[in-house]
Amino acid sequence: VVPNGLGTPQLADADRNLIVDYVYAADMRGNVWKFDVRDTNPDNWQIAFGGTPFFRAQNASGQVQPVSARLRVTSAPAAAGASGRMIVFGTGRLWAVNDNIDTTVHSFYGLLDTDSTPITSRSQLQQQTITTSGNLRTVSN
């Protein structure tokens, strides 16, 4: 059995009425879960998409990509004509034996949740490559 654990939940107010509508959390098996908490009766809260994960992080070879860091949930980029929420996160961990040896398995994801269907395949994603990296600095006025 592969150990698992649910990460820090992130709350989303989809209709901007100051009441949480959805909760997102990821686990060490690469699953990103979406919980629908819109009903006023907590007994009716459920895992969205009929209990299917919103997304499962796997590299191109099918290796599971564990998610150990907190997800970030924000509004979709309106300038791009998108609606819904963006869920962004990186995969990986550094606490099990050999975690620091194979770094090729990990990715950074930005997922658009439009509330219609889960993302079930890497072919639904637009792959991009980071070509430049560096340190960020804060510029103050």
PDB file of C-alpha atoms in Angstrom:
ATOM      1  CA  VAL A   1       0.000   0.000   0.000  1.00  0.00           C
ATOM      2  CA  VAL A   2       1.334   3.413  -0.999  1.00  0.00           C
ATOM      3  CA  PRO A   3       1.106   5.870   1.931  1.00  0.00           C
ATOM      4  CA  ASN A   4      -1.214   8.783   1.300  1.00  0.00           C
ATOM      5  CA  GLY A   5      -2.404  11.948   2.953  1.00  0.00           C
ATOM      6  CA  LEU A   6      -4.648  14.848   2.031  1.00  0.00           C
ATOM      7  CA  GLY A   7      -2.939  18.226   1.773  1.00  0.00           C
ATOM      8  CA  THR A   8      -4.048  21.577   3.120  1.00  0.00           C
ATOM      9  CA  PRO A   9      -7.542  22.401   1.836  1.00  0.00           C
ATOM     10  CA  GLN A  10      -7.995  25.569  -0.223  1.00  0.00           C
ATOM     11  CA  LEU A  11     -11.337  27.357  -0.260  1.00  0.00           C
ATOM     12  CA  ALA A  12     -13.032  28.908  -3.294  1.00  0.00           C
ATOM     13  CA  ASP A  13     -15.946  31.356  -3.428  1.00  0.00           C
ATOM     14  CA  ALA A  14     -17.071  30.824  -7.029  1.00  0.00           C
ATOM     15  CA  ASP A  15     -19.969  33.290  -7.016  1.00  0.00           C
ATOM     16  CA  ARG A  16     -18.197  35.906  -4.862  1.00  0.00           C
ATOM     17  CA  ASN A  17     -20.890  36.070  -2.184  1.00  0.00           C
ATOM     18  CA  LEU A  18     -18.398  35.540   0.662  1.00  0.00           C
ATOM     19  CA  ILE A  19     -19.570  31.938   1.185  1.00  0.00           C
ATOM     20  CA  VAL A  20     -17.319  29.010   0.286  1.00  0.00           C
ATOM     21  CA  ASP A  21     -18.612  26.991  -2.677  1.00  0.00           C
ATOM     22  CA  TYR A  22     -15.765  24.560  -3.331  1.00  0.00           C
ATOM     23  CA  VAL A  23     -12.818  23.127  -1.438  1.00  0.00           C
ATOM     24  CA  TYR A  24      -9.734  21.816  -3.271  1.00  0.00           C
ATOM     25  CA  ALA A  25      -7.048  19.542  -1.824  1.00  0.00           C
ATOM     26  CA  ALA A  26      -4.395  17.227  -3.262  1.00  0.00           C
ATOM     27  CA  ASP A  27      -2.847  14.020  -2.021  1.00  0.00           C
ATOM     28  CA  MET A  28       0.396  12.069  -2.246  1.00  0.00           C
ATOM     29  CA  ARG A  29      -1.031   9.872  -5.011  1.00  0.00           C
ATOM     30  CA  GLY A  30      -1.257  12.870  -7.355  1.00  0.00           C
ATOM     31  CA  ASN A  31      -5.009  13.335  -7.033  1.00  0.00           C
ATOM     32  CA  VAL A  32      -6.471  16.831  -6.929  1.00  0.00           C
ATOM     33  CA  TRP A  33      -9.874  16.641  -5.264  1.00  0.00           C
ATOM     34  CA  LYS A  34     -12.740  19.099  -5.554  1.00  0.00           C
ATOM     35  CA  PHE A  35     -15.389  19.088  -2.836  1.00  0.00           C
ATOM     36  CA  ASP A  36     -18.760  20.703  -3.541  1.00  0.00           C
ATOM     37  CA  VAL A  37     -19.947  22.443  -0.369  1.00  0.00           C
ATOM     38  CA  ARG A  38     -22.587  24.721  -1.896  1.00  0.00           C
ATOM     39  CA  ASP A  39     -25.555  23.081  -0.169  1.00  0.00           C
ATOM     40  CA  THR A  40     -26.624  24.711   3.101  1.00  0.00           C
ATOM     41  CA  ASN A  41     -26.951  21.235   4.629  1.00  0.00           C
ATOM     42  CA  PRO A  42     -23.458  19.781   5.298  1.00  0.00           C
ATOM     43  CA  ASP A  43     -24.934  16.274   4.984  1.00  0.00           C
ATOM     44  CA  ASN A  44     -25.266  16.980   1.252  1.00  0.00           C
ATOM     45  CA  TRP A  45     -21.663  18.053   0.696  1.00  0.00           C
ATOM     46  CA  GLN A  46     -19.840  15.708  -1.649  1.00  0.00           C
ATOM     47  CA  ILE A  47     -16.796  15.069  -3.774  1.00  0.00           C
ATOM     48  CA  ALA A  48     -17.451  16.767  -7.108  1.00  0.00           C
ATOM     49  CA  PHE A  49     -17.672  14.815 -10.376  1.00  0.00           C
ATOM     50  CA  GLY A  50     -19.280  11.793  -8.720  1.00  0.00           C
ATOM     51  CA  GLY A  51     -16.271  11.040  -6.537  1.00  0.00           C
ATOM     52  CA  THR A  52     -13.729  11.225  -9.360  1.00  0.00           C
ATOM     53  CA  PRO A  53     -10.633  13.367  -8.776  1.00  0.00           C
ATOM     54  CA  PHE A  54     -10.665  16.695 -10.631  1.00  0.00           C
ATOM     55  CA  PHE A  55      -7.178  15.824 -11.896  1.00  0.00           C
ATOM     56  CA  ARG A  56      -4.505  13.161 -11.415  1.00  0.00           C
ATOM     57  CA  ALA A  57      -0.918  14.310 -11.767  1.00  0.00           C
ATOM     58  CA  GLN A  58       1.122  11.817 -13.778  1.00  0.00           C
ATOM     59  CA  ASN A  59       4.116  12.422 -16.005  1.00  0.00           C
ATOM     60  CA  ALA A  60       4.158  11.401 -19.678  1.00  0.00           C
ATOM     61  CA  SER A  61       5.332   7.901 -18.652  1.00  0.00           C
ATOM     62  CA  GLY A  62       2.379   7.440 -16.312  1.00  0.00           C
ATOM     63  CA  GLN A  63       4.366   7.844 -13.076  1.00  0.00           C
ATOM     64  CA  VAL A  64       2.277   9.328 -10.284  1.00  0.00           C
ATOM     65  CA  GLN A  65       3.449  12.798  -9.260  1.00  0.00           C
ATOM     66  CA  PRO A  66       2.853  13.306  -5.525  1.00  0.00           C
ATOM     67  CA  VAL A  67       1.540  16.692  -4.435  1.00  0.00           C
ATOM     68  CA  SER A  68       2.962  17.650  -1.051  1.00  0.00           C
ATOM     69  CA  ALA A  69       2.685  21.446  -1.183  1.00  0.00           C
ATOM     70  CA  ARG A  70      -0.450  23.523  -0.806  1.00  0.00           C
ATOM     71  CA  LEU A  71      -2.500  24.245  -3.913  1.00  0.00           C
ATOM     72  CA  ARG A  72      -3.150  27.847  -4.879  1.00  0.00           C
ATOM     73  CA  VAL A  73      -6.664  28.677  -6.093  1.00  0.00           C
ATOM     74  CA  THR A  74      -7.362  31.949  -7.863  1.00  0.00           C
ATOM     75  CA  SER A  75      -9.754  33.411 -10.430  1.00  0.00           C
ATOM     76  CA  ALA A  76      -9.271  32.398 -14.042  1.00  0.00           C
ATOM     77  CA  PRO A  77      -7.492  35.027 -16.149  1.00  0.00           C
ATOM     78  CA  ALA A  78     -10.361  37.210 -17.397  1.00  0.00           C
ATOM     79  CA  ALA A  79      -8.070  38.827 -19.967  1.00  0.00           C
ATOM     80  CA  ALA A  80      -7.824  35.450 -21.702  1.00  0.00           C
ATOM     81  CA  GLY A  81     -11.614  35.159 -21.805  1.00  0.00           C
ATOM     82  CA  ALA A  82     -11.608  32.334 -19.272  1.00  0.00           C
ATOM     83  CA  SER A  83     -14.106  31.833 -16.482  1.00  0.00           C
ATOM     84  CA  GLY A  84     -13.860  29.610 -13.444  1.00  0.00           C
ATOM     85  CA  ARG A  85     -10.883  29.061 -11.181  1.00  0.00           C
ATOM     86  CA  MET A  86      -7.210  28.365 -11.759  1.00  0.00           C
ATOM     87  CA  ILE A  87      -5.616  25.741  -9.546  1.00  0.00           C
ATOM     88  CA  VAL A  88      -1.822  25.965  -9.594  1.00  0.00           C
ATOM     89  CA  PHE A  89       0.695  23.683  -7.887  1.00  0.00           C
ATOM     90  CA  GLY A  90       3.943  21.848  -8.276  1.00  0.00           C
ATOM     91  CA  THR A  91       4.523  18.162  -7.711  1.00  0.00           C
ATOM     92  CA  GLY A  92       7.198  16.432  -5.703  1.00  0.00           C
ATOM     93  CA  ARG A  93       8.316  15.813  -2.170  1.00  0.00           C
ATOM     94  CA  LEU A  94      11.577  15.606  -0.265  1.00  0.00           C
ATOM     95  CA  TRP A  95      10.994  13.349   2.715  1.00  0.00           C
ATOM     96  CA  ALA A  96      11.038   9.763   1.505  1.00  0.00           C
ATOM     97  CA  VAL A  97      14.139   7.750   0.623  1.00  0.00           C
ATOM     98  CA  ASN A  98      15.410   8.584  -2.882  1.00  0.00           C
ATOM     99  CA  ASP A  99      13.053  11.584  -3.369  1.00  0.00           C
ATOM    100  CA  ASN A 100      15.979  13.782  -4.374  1.00  0.00           C
ATOM    101  CA  ILE A 101      17.420  11.349  -6.938  1.00  0.00           C
ATOM    102  CA  ASP A 102      14.869  11.369  -9.784  1.00  0.00           C
ATOM    103  CA  THR A 103      13.794  14.936 -10.509  1.00  0.00           C
ATOM    104  CA  THR A 104      12.454  14.167 -13.996  1.00  0.00           C
ATOM    105  CA  VAL A 105       9.087  13.004 -12.690  1.00  0.00           C
ATOM    106  CA  HIS A 106       7.911  16.425 -11.432  1.00  0.00           C
ATOM    107  CA  SER A 107       5.906  19.212 -13.038  1.00  0.00           C
ATOM    108  CA  PHE A 108       4.223  22.535 -12.358  1.00  0.00           C
ATOM    109  CA  TYR A 109       0.533  22.684 -13.239  1.00  0.00           C
ATOM    110  CA  GLY A 110      -1.991  25.416 -13.897  1.00  0.00           C
ATOM    111  CA  LEU A 111      -5.455  23.864 -14.245  1.00  0.00           C
ATOM    112  CA  LEU A 112      -8.618  25.700 -15.286  1.00  0.00           C
ATOM    113  CA  ASP A 113     -11.749  24.501 -13.496  1.00  0.00           C
ATOM    114  CA  THR A 114     -14.875  25.602 -15.356  1.00  0.00           C
ATOM    115  CA  ASP A 115     -17.164  23.355 -13.256  1.00  0.00           C
ATOM    116  CA  SER A 116     -18.085  21.243 -16.282  1.00  0.00           C
ATOM    117  CA  THR A 117     -15.861  18.131 -16.237  1.00  0.00           C
ATOM    118  CA  PRO A 118     -12.712  16.831 -14.577  1.00  0.00           C
ATOM    119  CA  ILE A 119      -9.414  16.798 -16.443  1.00  0.00           C
ATOM    120  CA  THR A 120      -8.893  13.134 -17.233  1.00  0.00           C
ATOM    121  CA  SER A 121      -5.919  13.147 -19.592  1.00  0.00           C
ATOM    122  CA  ARG A 122      -2.621  14.959 -20.118  1.00  0.00           C
ATOM    123  CA  SER A 123      -3.783  15.520 -23.712  1.00  0.00           C
ATOM    124  CA  GLN A 124      -6.255  18.092 -22.329  1.00  0.00           C
ATOM    125  CA  LEU A 125      -3.344  20.191 -21.074  1.00  0.00           C
ATOM    126  CA  GLN A 126      -1.130  22.569 -23.002  1.00  0.00           C
ATOM    127  CA  GLN A 127       2.456  21.602 -22.241  1.00  0.00           C
ATOM    128  CA  GLN A 128       4.943  24.411 -21.853  1.00  0.00           C
ATOM    129  CA  THR A 129       8.620  24.494 -20.957  1.00  0.00           C
ATOM    130  CA  ILE A 130      10.371  26.835 -18.567  1.00  0.00           C
ATOM    131  CA  THR A 131      13.334  28.158 -20.532  1.00  0.00           C
ATOM    132  CA  THR A 132      14.671  30.754 -18.107  1.00  0.00           C
ATOM    133  CA  SER A 133      14.909  30.742 -14.370  1.00  0.00           C
ATOM    134  CA  GLY A 134      16.238  33.123 -11.790  1.00  0.00           C
ATOM    135  CA  ASN A 135      15.598  34.831  -8.506  1.00  0.00           C
ATOM    136  CA  LEU A 136      12.649  37.150  -8.014  1.00  0.00           C
ATOM    137  CA  ARG A 137      13.255  40.501  -6.434  1.00  0.00           C
ATOM    138  CA  THR A 138      10.834  42.906  -4.926  1.00  0.00           C
ATOM    139  CA  VAL A 139      10.804  46.366  -6.390  1.00  0.00           C
ATOM    140  CA  SER A 140       9.557  49.071  -4.079  1.00  0.00           C
ATOM    141  CA  ASN A 141       8.443  52.560  -5.082  1.00  0.00           C
TER     142      ASN A 141
END
